Amino acid sequence: MKHMTGKELREAYLNFFVQKCGHLRLPSASLIPENDPTLLMIGAGMAPFKPFFTGKMKPPKTRVTTCQRCVRTGDIENVGHTARHQTYFEMLGNFSFGDYFKANAIPWAWEFLTEVCELPKDKLWVSIYPKDDEAKEIWCKQPGFNKNHIVKLEDNFWEIGPGPCGPDSEIYIDLGEERGCGKDTCAPGCDCDRYLEIWNLVFTQYDKTESGEYKPLAHKNIDTGCGLERLASVLQNKFSNFETDLLYPIIEYVSKLSGKKYNCGYDKTDVSMKVIADHARSMTVMIMDGILPSNEGRGYVLRRILRRAIRHGRSLGIKDAFLEGAVDAVAEIYDGVPDFEELFNKKDYIKKVIRLEEDRFAATLAQGMELLNKEIAAVKSAKKTELNGEIGFKLYDTYGFPFELTEEIINENGLTLDKVGFDKAMEDQRKRARSARAENQRFNVPDLSSIDISNLKVDESTTESKVVAIWKDGKLVDELTDGEEAGIILQATPFYAEGGGQVGDEGLFESEFGKIKISNAKKLPDGTVYHISYVEEGFIKVGDQVKITVDAEKKLSSARNHTATHLLQAALRKVVGDQVHQAGSLVTPDRLRFDFSNFEPVTDQQLADVEELVNEEILKSLDVDIKHMKIDDAKKLGAMALFGEKYGDVVRVVTVPDFSCELCGGSHVKNIGQIGRFKIVSETGVAAGVRRIEAITGRAALNDANHQLEILNKTATLLKTNVEALPIQVEKIISESKEMKKEIEKLHRIEEKADAQKLLMGVEEIGKVKFVVGNAKAKDMDELRNIADTVCSNLECGIVVLSAVNDGKVNLVAKADQAAVKLGVHAGNIIKAAAKEVGGGGGGRPDMAQAGGKNPDDLPKAYKKAEEILRGQIK
């Protein structure tokens, strides 16, 4: 077995697949997934290549090899308690995108392990999917491979729902009986440490359909993953990953700092040292890749890892900040590794982020632990087993304890944490925050007299600026941390501030240690622009320099809609009349809304003419002219102004040559051709003499057109015709439907007569009154009444009581002729009494009544009650 350092092993693997097997070596991707919202972080070597495996993108080469940095936290609680669990690891991999398959992947893996790494062949085992005879045959042909070292496991099949999938083959090394569980059944796949999995070869050869069918892929793929730390532990003859040169330098640092000895075991001290070593690597690389601590998403994972490491440091007796030193140990491990050059460029920055977070948590850790220990003692004293979720939330909200950290400490004390109560407390807080936002409490502007805002400016070309002021809950503050919302003023801003019916710009601020989402920009009465801000990650302080990114797509969409609003007003005045004047507007990136004076609805033809006129103007692709001038000069140009609006001496005039001229301070396109397409969505009335048009432009209009076309195409397919012939086909269907309804009505009438004749056969005479009672096949009350009318019309001096049952509910009808009524018959009283027997109620006139009920099984009782009441009525 050849001894190799972690660096040597990494290079040996990559060089083998480049030089021997013709692969392209690519650098590790960032932990932050690119254009993949399904992943929080990269957790496997193949994850960055998903578009290549699915065929959405073409790879730079059909053979690729990488050493991918990965983070997984699904079993973070096991870190330190086993030889192999880590949150951060490196995955060596070789990939084939429709190129080679099992016949190459298996021999190359065997060759690398046995010839490059010189692992003993008699110690190597493999597992395969039971039905994968092809893989078994190839393994058995490898030189020196023991055919008895193949294990068939049902788990050796990789799939995640519908899509590409296939069998896999895992390679294990036998570390010796002394590392095993001692059971006769111990073999690869056992949970003990004897058989260490070092490589997994995934053979993507099927496409699983929605119905569960496995169809062979035309182009088969190879996806392999070889754990760098695991293989290094074998080649360096170490008990676990933590003693390899990829982790042990951090343990040495922690041991020296704490004055405690590391014993390569699983006692409390060793576990804490291993947790810190693993977490130090994770946090360092996460920050290197651009992740900052926060209470959401990736930032929350980082915060959880970082604060968990701090807690384990305290358990080792380390009371001061110590993680900065761990970063130096991590940097030493990766010195000279090409994929980690950025670590050295950012090392001071990484240490500063960690120190700030460590100081922040240290300030509340002792108090939080004091509270938690007190609550744990109270729970045990009360002989209970669960800690109230509200306490857990208080530790999270006030003392910065991630839920999982509190849960871990609770579990160590033999208790559980009430997750339902925690979630409820969290939701209650969110509701309070939403309520505060709705009341605008968070952005009430404080007294800014102490702030120098005399030299502030708005400049669309600004990309960086300095934070001048921050306020939260109506008070000036010096700093915001992640999860907080506030108002921020910059020395210079490119943001358009809400006004003139147009919403403000959205975007992002990035300081050295924070990412801040901007959801809107507004103006103070003196014209100062402030930004509605939410800190997504890290923090921001007054005086910080920030990089500014305006959401260009949304800004352009708002500009499209605003310029289109001007074109709409001009077109309305041309088509509908000069009485049209703006009464209000709203311009957002998604759509525009224009309110205008008009005392009657705009006709469909007028709307069509307006839409066509606006689109004809857009097609001219004229430049929009924007000038500042004196208001009197603007009036001479015929510029339209909003009624009741106050303007200064100098105004901004927006002109579309020979079509529209308005006073406006909003954002507009440079050329009307940028609007693309204009589509009216609706026209409604909003007040007396005021109409409203809503419309869309640009991408929204294009998406709408595509959606409408999709509906037409689907409809045409269903009707087995083409789009052009749809009107004719629909007219034909409507005509056939009318004829069919007529035929159905005829059949119903025939059925009603048949029912009536059948019922008449059971007529009974009570005194001088003929009585018919029974059930009819009627789908609703109308049909039941029609049948009753038909039966009654064939009786001379008679009454009919009928029922019908549909969906478990009862309908009842009673119909009497005038001769029967003169003899004392009252249909309303009869039906009222009968309905009670079936759990219902009703009534009506002497000659006609109806009711409902809910117990069909009791209809015989209802019939009997009807006869009983009738006998009592007859004079």
PDB file of C-alpha atoms in Angstrom, residues 236-322:
ATOM      1  CA  GLN A 236      -2.049   6.914   5.692  1.00  0.00           C
ATOM      2  CA  ASN A 237      -3.060   3.936   7.881  1.00  0.00           C
ATOM      3  CA  LYS A 238      -5.138   6.092  10.231  1.00  0.00           C
ATOM      4  CA  PHE A 239      -7.975   4.996  12.503  1.00  0.00           C
ATOM      5  CA  SER A 240     -10.329   7.643  11.103  1.00  0.00           C
ATOM      6  CA  ASN A 241     -10.495  10.577   8.707  1.00  0.00           C
ATOM      7  CA  PHE A 242      -9.710  12.911  11.601  1.00  0.00           C
ATOM      8  CA  GLU A 243      -6.154  11.634  12.020  1.00  0.00           C
ATOM      9  CA  THR A 244      -5.267  12.270   8.355  1.00  0.00           C
ATOM     10  CA  ASP A 245      -3.270  15.310   7.297  1.00  0.00           C
ATOM     11  CA  LEU A 246      -6.554  16.734   5.922  1.00  0.00           C
ATOM     12  CA  LEU A 247      -7.956  17.285   9.442  1.00  0.00           C
ATOM     13  CA  TYR A 248      -5.382  16.507  12.133  1.00  0.00           C
ATOM     14  CA  PRO A 249      -3.510  19.868  12.003  1.00  0.00           C
ATOM     15  CA  ILE A 250      -6.715  21.523  13.281  1.00  0.00           C
ATOM     16  CA  ILE A 251      -7.020  18.991  16.100  1.00  0.00           C
ATOM     17  CA  GLU A 252      -3.386  19.689  17.042  1.00  0.00           C
ATOM     18  CA  TYR A 253      -4.173  23.416  17.206  1.00  0.00           C
ATOM     19  CA  VAL A 254      -7.220  22.827  19.434  1.00  0.00           C
ATOM     20  CA  SER A 255      -5.333  20.394  21.659  1.00  0.00           C
ATOM     21  CA  LYS A 256      -2.504  22.875  22.204  1.00  0.00           C
ATOM     22  CA  LEU A 257      -4.906  25.745  22.857  1.00  0.00           C
ATOM     23  CA  SER A 258      -7.082  23.814  25.314  1.00  0.00           C
ATOM     24  CA  GLY A 259      -4.246  21.946  27.002  1.00  0.00           C
ATOM     25  CA  LYS A 260      -6.141  18.685  26.553  1.00  0.00           C
ATOM     26  CA  LYS A 261      -4.821  15.542  24.887  1.00  0.00           C
ATOM     27  CA  TYR A 262      -6.451  13.935  21.847  1.00  0.00           C
ATOM     28  CA  ASN A 263      -6.724  10.155  22.245  1.00  0.00           C
ATOM     29  CA  CYS A 264      -8.148   9.056  18.860  1.00  0.00           C
ATOM     30  CA  GLY A 265     -11.300   7.893  20.605  1.00  0.00           C
ATOM     31  CA  TYR A 266     -14.883   8.860  21.334  1.00  0.00           C
ATOM     32  CA  ASP A 267     -14.797  10.380  24.794  1.00  0.00           C
ATOM     33  CA  LYS A 268     -16.261  13.863  25.295  1.00  0.00           C
ATOM     34  CA  THR A 269     -12.920  15.613  24.762  1.00  0.00           C
ATOM     35  CA  ASP A 270     -12.110  13.758  21.544  1.00  0.00           C
ATOM     36  CA  VAL A 271     -15.615  14.321  20.155  1.00  0.00           C
ATOM     37  CA  SER A 272     -15.388  18.068  20.781  1.00  0.00           C
ATOM     38  CA  MET A 273     -11.962  18.279  19.111  1.00  0.00           C
ATOM     39  CA  LYS A 274     -13.214  16.380  16.052  1.00  0.00           C
ATOM     40  CA  VAL A 275     -16.342  18.560  15.823  1.00  0.00           C
ATOM     41  CA  ILE A 276     -14.216  21.716  15.881  1.00  0.00           C
ATOM     42  CA  ALA A 277     -11.807  20.307  13.271  1.00  0.00           C
ATOM     43  CA  ASP A 278     -14.636  19.384  10.902  1.00  0.00           C
ATOM     44  CA  HIS A 279     -16.607  22.585  11.468  1.00  0.00           C
ATOM     45  CA  ALA A 280     -13.523  24.789  11.081  1.00  0.00           C
ATOM     46  CA  ARG A 281     -12.988  23.418   7.572  1.00  0.00           C
ATOM     47  CA  SER A 282     -16.695  23.837   6.737  1.00  0.00           C
ATOM     48  CA  MET A 283     -16.994  27.427   7.890  1.00  0.00           C
ATOM     49  CA  THR A 284     -13.710  28.460   6.253  1.00  0.00           C
ATOM     50  CA  VAL A 285     -14.630  27.069   2.839  1.00  0.00           C
ATOM     51  CA  MET A 286     -18.247  28.295   3.048  1.00  0.00           C
ATOM     52  CA  ILE A 287     -17.122  31.858   3.709  1.00  0.00           C
ATOM     53  CA  MET A 288     -14.468  31.525   0.999  1.00  0.00           C
ATOM     54  CA  ASP A 289     -17.279  30.685  -1.433  1.00  0.00           C
ATOM     55  CA  GLY A 290     -19.289  33.760  -0.469  1.00  0.00           C
ATOM     56  CA  ILE A 291     -21.641  32.511   2.255  1.00  0.00           C
ATOM     57  CA  LEU A 292     -22.189  34.755   5.280  1.00  0.00           C
ATOM     58  CA  PRO A 293     -23.900  33.948   8.613  1.00  0.00           C
ATOM     59  CA  SER A 294     -27.669  34.563   8.682  1.00  0.00           C
ATOM     60  CA  ASN A 295     -30.901  33.078   9.962  1.00  0.00           C
ATOM     61  CA  GLU A 296     -31.975  31.730   6.566  1.00  0.00           C
ATOM     62  CA  GLY A 297     -30.781  29.225   3.975  1.00  0.00           C
ATOM     63  CA  ARG A 298     -27.045  28.667   3.523  1.00  0.00           C
ATOM     64  CA  GLY A 299     -26.245  31.421   5.989  1.00  0.00           C
ATOM     65  CA  TYR A 300     -28.185  29.585   8.685  1.00  0.00           C
ATOM     66  CA  VAL A 301     -26.203  26.395   8.036  1.00  0.00           C
ATOM     67  CA  LEU A 302     -22.982  28.395   8.434  1.00  0.00           C
ATOM     68  CA  ARG A 303     -24.210  30.041  11.637  1.00  0.00           C
ATOM     69  CA  ARG A 304     -25.285  26.695  13.050  1.00  0.00           C
ATOM     70  CA  ILE A 305     -21.898  25.117  12.293  1.00  0.00           C
ATOM     71  CA  LEU A 306     -19.977  28.096  13.645  1.00  0.00           C
ATOM     72  CA  ARG A 307     -21.935  28.359  16.901  1.00  0.00           C
ATOM     73  CA  ARG A 308     -21.818  24.606  17.402  1.00  0.00           C
ATOM     74  CA  ALA A 309     -18.017  24.781  17.178  1.00  0.00           C
ATOM     75  CA  ILE A 310     -17.946  27.635  19.729  1.00  0.00           C
ATOM     76  CA  ARG A 311     -20.011  25.592  22.170  1.00  0.00           C
ATOM     77  CA  HIS A 312     -17.647  22.623  21.838  1.00  0.00           C
ATOM     78  CA  GLY A 313     -14.734  24.993  22.408  1.00  0.00           C
ATOM     79  CA  ARG A 314     -16.316  26.070  25.698  1.00  0.00           C
ATOM     80  CA  SER A 315     -16.737  22.419  26.699  1.00  0.00           C
ATOM     81  CA  LEU A 316     -12.943  22.069  26.243  1.00  0.00           C
ATOM     82  CA  GLY A 317     -12.385  25.021  28.548  1.00  0.00           C
ATOM     83  CA  ILE A 318     -11.547  27.517  25.769  1.00  0.00           C
ATOM     84  CA  LYS A 319     -13.131  30.744  26.972  1.00  0.00           C
ATOM     85  CA  ASP A 320     -11.695  33.236  24.499  1.00  0.00           C
ATOM     86  CA  ALA A 321     -12.206  33.553  20.756  1.00  0.00           C
ATOM     87  CA  PHE A 322     -10.273  30.733  19.075  1.00  0.00           C
TER      88      PHE A 322
END
